Amino acid sequence: MSKKSFRQAINEALRQEMRRDPTVVLMGEDVAGGQGGSSGVKDAWGGVLGVTKGLLTEFGENRVLDTPISEASYIGAAAGAAATGLRPVAELMFVDFVGCCLDQIMNQAAKFRYMFGGKARTPLVIRAMYGAGFNAAAQHSQALYPLFTHIPGLKVVVPSSPYEAKGLLIEAIRDDDPVIFLENKVMYDDVEDVPDEAYTIPFGEANLTREGDDVTIVAIGRMVGMANEAADRLAKQGISCTVLDPRTTFPLDEQTILECVEDTGRLVIVDESSPRCNMACDISALVAEQAFGALKAPIRRVVPPHTPVPFSTPLENLYMPNADKIEAAVKAVMMQKTREVA
Amino acid sequence: MQISRETLLRSYRAMRTIRAFEERLHREFATGEIPGFVHLYCGEEASAVGVCANLTEQDTIASTHRGHGHCIAKGVDVGGMMAEIYGRKTGVCRGKGGSMHIADLSKGMLGANGIVGGGPPLICGAALSHKVLKDNGVAVAFYGDGASNEGTTLESLNLASVWHLPAVFVVEDNGYGEATGSSYACAGTQKDRAAGFGMPYMECDGSDFFAVHDAARDAIDHARSGKGPVMLHVHLERWYGHFEGDSMSYRAPNEVADAKKNHDCLESFRERAGQDKLLELSALDEIDAAVADEIESAVEAAKQAPWPEEADLMADVYVKI
Ligand SMILES: Cc1ncc(C[n+]2csc(CCOP(=O)(O)OP(=O)(O)O)c2C)c(N)n1
Ligand SMILES: [Mg+2]
């Protein structure tokens, strides 16, 4: 066990899986960097934010492949390779670039197994950065996990810390279905204790980062940290919260969500993706259908407005959910007139 | 063909403005005051300016993530651009787009672009508008060697030929897409790609304004006269990192220094203007001084300008709901 950043945790997961399994290959734009450069320095970047640094040096050019800027072809190649014997981890850099290759994910990889009558396995992982808060503007800031969650056949992982990232990525690589693995770009320097050895965290098992009596806060990815911060403040004001991190949006741990809502009777959902048809809507529907009787107050969603992500700092701050907004939402559900629950 | 004195002065001013704008951004970025990603166009000025010198305000261009030069060359307001990069309400996009999304449709500038390969399809559409509306306009896609490998780009070359569009595809080849060399990433040649899609190909040295200007004139004349699309391959060197903050370990240490010494479009312009007695150097010096003042005021104004307000967040998602 040692302190590791989110970036190091991901690098270590990739490295350990590549050592364990020679069929794991990595591809993406500048995942090594420096090919064809005049200095002859290979492994110049290790991805735009240095996450895959050093892997080319250890595993060589057959297993760490820099790609041309051609997402449709290399994401599709990763899907094809997955269906024919490799376990590719393809990096899409910013998840926004999925616009250039969605067909290969949505119509190809996701559907092979079902369309082929159960005869295909597609152990593909697509890693990408998501999220606002970087002044990266409308085409580099989206949180598109609902888009993938919507597509049957895909599994979708949104880790909330370095520890979670390592265990979930190893699970993703070992999983036989196509997995979309989304890393919040603001979190790469977050640090916590992470085991040195390989370990897995199963999909579809929510993590309760704290347990309380009054309100359940379901939060996704980077929002988990904000929810815990809000819960700390609320605890000092006598309001006790459960904070639930679903870890994966598909499969979704419906049972734990429902149990928590049964216990607390109040639900706040924090989701940084665009508000229409997002995870907050999805989880609200689940609870409204299956735990309506337990609700003492209407569900509240802390989500951004239905706009592209703005560039300017004050607008981006207004856009983003944060601990203040979560705190306010929790107080609002506490103030709401309690419904008599049988 | 002789380039008019007015065009020469205007072009030199545009190149100097781009250089000064970018070098100032390089310094300001290092102070941490500029948010987001910034990709500088230094060293490539003659490409945008040599091409745009042959365009009218009615013609359309689409640019890239490295878009400041194209914007300036197409006449987008420099103060408004600077304010945009600082995220201010007075920016050309009201602080909502930033460096990678500067656009001004009133100037025929269809936008910088955060998506590599985003521009070429849009330029097919703009060329279609010019053709259908019979306004005699042409549409020009600027895109990098890296972007030349996007499916969107290759499909656009085909579509432009199939529809016989008044489009010019300007490949700005600076030898790199991020940290990857084009010798690794681009199979075959741009020339053969143009041939493969049945369009004429031209190429030029992008550090020589006069070479770009003349090649672009031929390319644009071809497209404007209804003969269909053209590819113009401009050989360039970028003087700074892919984005601000890139240490460029993938490049030989002397590569940029050589480019600055031997392939400076502003220096070569001054030399040629003096040798051929096209312009007096004093006129160019005056431009340099005026541009320095202009950039200084643009930065000052941007730093003083108001931030966007809460109401701006929800504005302009749709024309009407
Ligand atoms: C679809 C897409 N893929 C990847 C990126 C990340 N990216 C931004 S600029 C760039 C390199 C572009 O290279 P090139 O087209 O040669 O332009 P240059 O930067 O050299 O001007 C890349 C890969 C992106 N913005 N969009
Ligand atoms: Mg390039």
PDB file of C-alpha atoms in Angstrom, chain A residues 29-30 32-41 43-45 48-49 53 65-72 93-94 96-97 100 134-140 185 305-316 318-319, chain B residues 35-37 84-88 94-101 113-116 146-147 149-150 176-185 242-243 246 248-253 255 307-310 312-314 317-318:
ATOM      1  CA  GLU A  29      -3.196   8.986 -30.036  1.00  0.00           C
ATOM      2  CA  ASP A  30       0.159   9.646 -28.391  1.00  0.00           C
ATOM      3  CA  ALA A  32       3.430   6.750 -26.187  1.00  0.00           C
ATOM      4  CA  GLY A  33       4.139   9.797 -28.343  1.00  0.00           C
ATOM      5  CA  GLY A  34       7.247  10.673 -30.281  1.00  0.00           C
ATOM      6  CA  GLN A  35       6.880   8.259 -33.206  1.00  0.00           C
ATOM      7  CA  GLY A  36       8.297   9.964 -36.257  1.00  0.00           C
ATOM      8  CA  GLY A  37       9.637  12.845 -34.169  1.00  0.00           C
ATOM      9  CA  SER A  38      13.028  14.394 -35.003  1.00  0.00           C
ATOM     10  CA  SER A  39      14.560  13.820 -31.550  1.00  0.00           C
ATOM     11  CA  GLY A  40      14.102  10.065 -31.753  1.00  0.00           C
ATOM     12  CA  VAL A  41      12.722  10.122 -28.190  1.00  0.00           C
ATOM     13  CA  ASP A  43       7.487   7.489 -25.163  1.00  0.00           C
ATOM     14  CA  ALA A  44       7.687  11.282 -25.234  1.00  0.00           C
ATOM     15  CA  TRP A  45       4.255  11.884 -23.754  1.00  0.00           C
ATOM     16  CA  VAL A  48      -1.672  13.989 -23.332  1.00  0.00           C
ATOM     17  CA  LEU A  49      -1.679  13.944 -19.527  1.00  0.00           C
ATOM     18  CA  LYS A  53       3.982   7.010 -19.623  1.00  0.00           C
ATOM     19  CA  LEU A  65       0.487   1.437 -30.446  1.00  0.00           C
ATOM     20  CA  ASP A  66       0.394   5.106 -31.296  1.00  0.00           C
ATOM     21  CA  THR A  67      -2.372   5.754 -33.774  1.00  0.00           C
ATOM     22  CA  PRO A  68      -2.961   8.354 -36.451  1.00  0.00           C
ATOM     23  CA  ILE A  69      -5.726  10.843 -35.585  1.00  0.00           C
ATOM     24  CA  SER A  70      -8.335   8.461 -36.924  1.00  0.00           C
ATOM     25  CA  GLU A  71     -10.724   7.508 -34.135  1.00  0.00           C
ATOM     26  CA  ALA A  72     -13.210   5.648 -36.295  1.00  0.00           C
ATOM     27  CA  MET A  93      -8.348  10.942 -25.050  1.00  0.00           C
ATOM     28  CA  PHE A  94     -11.381  13.208 -24.526  1.00  0.00           C
ATOM     29  CA  ASP A  96     -16.133  14.164 -26.588  1.00  0.00           C
ATOM     30  CA  PHE A  97     -14.260  12.621 -29.531  1.00  0.00           C
ATOM     31  CA  CYS A 100     -15.927  10.603 -34.505  1.00  0.00           C
ATOM     32  CA  PHE A 134     -10.851  22.684 -16.732  1.00  0.00           C
ATOM     33  CA  ASN A 135     -11.984  25.639 -18.900  1.00  0.00           C
ATOM     34  CA  ALA A 136     -11.808  23.175 -21.734  1.00  0.00           C
ATOM     35  CA  ALA A 137     -15.095  24.466 -23.228  1.00  0.00           C
ATOM     36  CA  ALA A 138     -17.973  22.800 -25.005  1.00  0.00           C
ATOM     37  CA  GLN A 139     -16.114  20.185 -27.067  1.00  0.00           C
ATOM     38  CA  HIS A 140     -13.712  18.950 -24.362  1.00  0.00           C
ATOM     39  CA  LYS A 185      -9.727  14.969 -16.016  1.00  0.00           C
ATOM     40  CA  PRO A 305     -28.339  23.214 -16.747  1.00  0.00           C
ATOM     41  CA  HIS A 306     -29.291  22.023 -20.232  1.00  0.00           C
ATOM     42  CA  THR A 307     -26.542  23.951 -22.006  1.00  0.00           C
ATOM     43  CA  PRO A 308     -23.208  23.111 -23.615  1.00  0.00           C
ATOM     44  CA  VAL A 309     -20.341  23.551 -21.137  1.00  0.00           C
ATOM     45  CA  PRO A 310     -19.323  27.236 -21.176  1.00  0.00           C
ATOM     46  CA  PHE A 311     -15.673  28.304 -21.369  1.00  0.00           C
ATOM     47  CA  SER A 312     -15.429  31.303 -19.054  1.00  0.00           C
ATOM     48  CA  THR A 313     -14.627  30.533 -15.410  1.00  0.00           C
ATOM     49  CA  PRO A 314     -17.625  32.244 -13.776  1.00  0.00           C
ATOM     50  CA  LEU A 315     -20.011  30.540 -16.198  1.00  0.00           C
ATOM     51  CA  GLU A 316     -18.359  27.169 -15.759  1.00  0.00           C
ATOM     52  CA  LEU A 318     -22.298  28.339 -12.270  1.00  0.00           C
ATOM     53  CA  TYR A 319     -22.693  25.361 -14.570  1.00  0.00           C
TER      54      TYR A 319
ATOM     55  CA  PRO B  35      -7.669  29.632 -18.823  1.00  0.00           C
ATOM     56  CA  GLY B  36      -8.035  26.507 -20.922  1.00  0.00           C
ATOM     57  CA  PHE B  37      -5.991  25.159 -23.810  1.00  0.00           C
ATOM     58  CA  GLU B  84     -12.568  35.817 -25.746  1.00  0.00           C
ATOM     59  CA  ILE B  85      -9.367  34.042 -24.787  1.00  0.00           C
ATOM     60  CA  TYR B  86      -9.576  35.738 -21.385  1.00  0.00           C
ATOM     61  CA  GLY B  87     -13.175  34.519 -21.041  1.00  0.00           C
ATOM     62  CA  ARG B  88     -14.747  37.963 -20.961  1.00  0.00           C
ATOM     63  CA  ARG B  94     -19.081  36.379 -25.300  1.00  0.00           C
ATOM     64  CA  GLY B  95     -16.677  34.267 -23.303  1.00  0.00           C
ATOM     65  CA  LYS B  96     -18.502  31.051 -24.074  1.00  0.00           C
ATOM     66  CA  GLY B  97     -16.072  29.536 -26.554  1.00  0.00           C
ATOM     67  CA  GLY B  98     -12.507  30.513 -25.707  1.00  0.00           C
ATOM     68  CA  SER B  99      -9.399  30.034 -27.814  1.00  0.00           C
ATOM     69  CA  MET B 100     -10.540  26.864 -29.560  1.00  0.00           C
ATOM     70  CA  HIS B 101     -13.941  28.175 -30.660  1.00  0.00           C
ATOM     71  CA  ASN B 113     -12.543  23.863 -33.898  1.00  0.00           C
ATOM     72  CA  GLY B 114     -11.882  21.660 -30.923  1.00  0.00           C
ATOM     73  CA  ILE B 115     -12.495  18.560 -32.984  1.00  0.00           C
ATOM     74  CA  VAL B 116      -9.690  17.552 -35.311  1.00  0.00           C
ATOM     75  CA  GLY B 146      -2.799  15.097 -38.380  1.00  0.00           C
ATOM     76  CA  ALA B 147      -6.333  16.014 -39.376  1.00  0.00           C
ATOM     77  CA  ASN B 149      -6.011  11.233 -41.435  1.00  0.00           C
ATOM     78  CA  GLU B 150      -9.505  11.727 -40.063  1.00  0.00           C
ATOM     79  CA  TYR B 176       3.400  16.838 -36.284  1.00  0.00           C
ATOM     80  CA  GLY B 177       0.016  15.966 -34.879  1.00  0.00           C
ATOM     81  CA  GLU B 178       0.589  16.553 -31.175  1.00  0.00           C
ATOM     82  CA  ALA B 179       3.770  14.540 -30.380  1.00  0.00           C
ATOM     83  CA  THR B 180       3.532  12.190 -33.362  1.00  0.00           C
ATOM     84  CA  GLY B 181       5.401  12.894 -36.575  1.00  0.00           C
ATOM     85  CA  SER B 182       3.525  12.903 -39.864  1.00  0.00           C
ATOM     86  CA  SER B 183       6.197  10.610 -41.306  1.00  0.00           C
ATOM     87  CA  TYR B 184       4.778   7.985 -38.940  1.00  0.00           C
ATOM     88  CA  ALA B 185       1.092   8.857 -39.057  1.00  0.00           C
ATOM     89  CA  HIS B 242       1.543  21.503 -29.511  1.00  0.00           C
ATOM     90  CA  PHE B 243      -0.210  23.379 -26.737  1.00  0.00           C
ATOM     91  CA  ASP B 246       4.348  21.049 -24.045  1.00  0.00           C
ATOM     92  CA  MET B 248       8.540  19.056 -27.064  1.00  0.00           C
ATOM     93  CA  SER B 249      10.952  16.277 -26.114  1.00  0.00           C
ATOM     94  CA  TYR B 250       9.922  14.530 -29.341  1.00  0.00           C
ATOM     95  CA  ARG B 251      11.660  17.216 -31.425  1.00  0.00           C
ATOM     96  CA  ALA B 252      15.376  17.600 -32.015  1.00  0.00           C
ATOM     97  CA  PRO B 253      16.683  20.453 -29.880  1.00  0.00           C
ATOM     98  CA  GLU B 255      14.645  22.043 -34.935  1.00  0.00           C
ATOM     99  CA  TRP B 307     -16.988  38.768 -16.935  1.00  0.00           C
ATOM    100  CA  PRO B 308     -20.097  37.102 -18.334  1.00  0.00           C
ATOM    101  CA  GLU B 309     -23.063  37.160 -15.969  1.00  0.00           C
ATOM    102  CA  GLU B 310     -25.416  34.538 -14.666  1.00  0.00           C
ATOM    103  CA  ASP B 312     -25.490  34.481 -20.027  1.00  0.00           C
ATOM    104  CA  LEU B 313     -25.305  30.869 -18.940  1.00  0.00           C
ATOM    105  CA  MET B 314     -28.739  29.983 -20.286  1.00  0.00           C
ATOM    106  CA  VAL B 317     -28.584  27.435 -26.478  1.00  0.00           C
ATOM    107  CA  TYR B 318     -31.358  27.729 -29.054  1.00  0.00           C
TER     108      TYR B 318
END
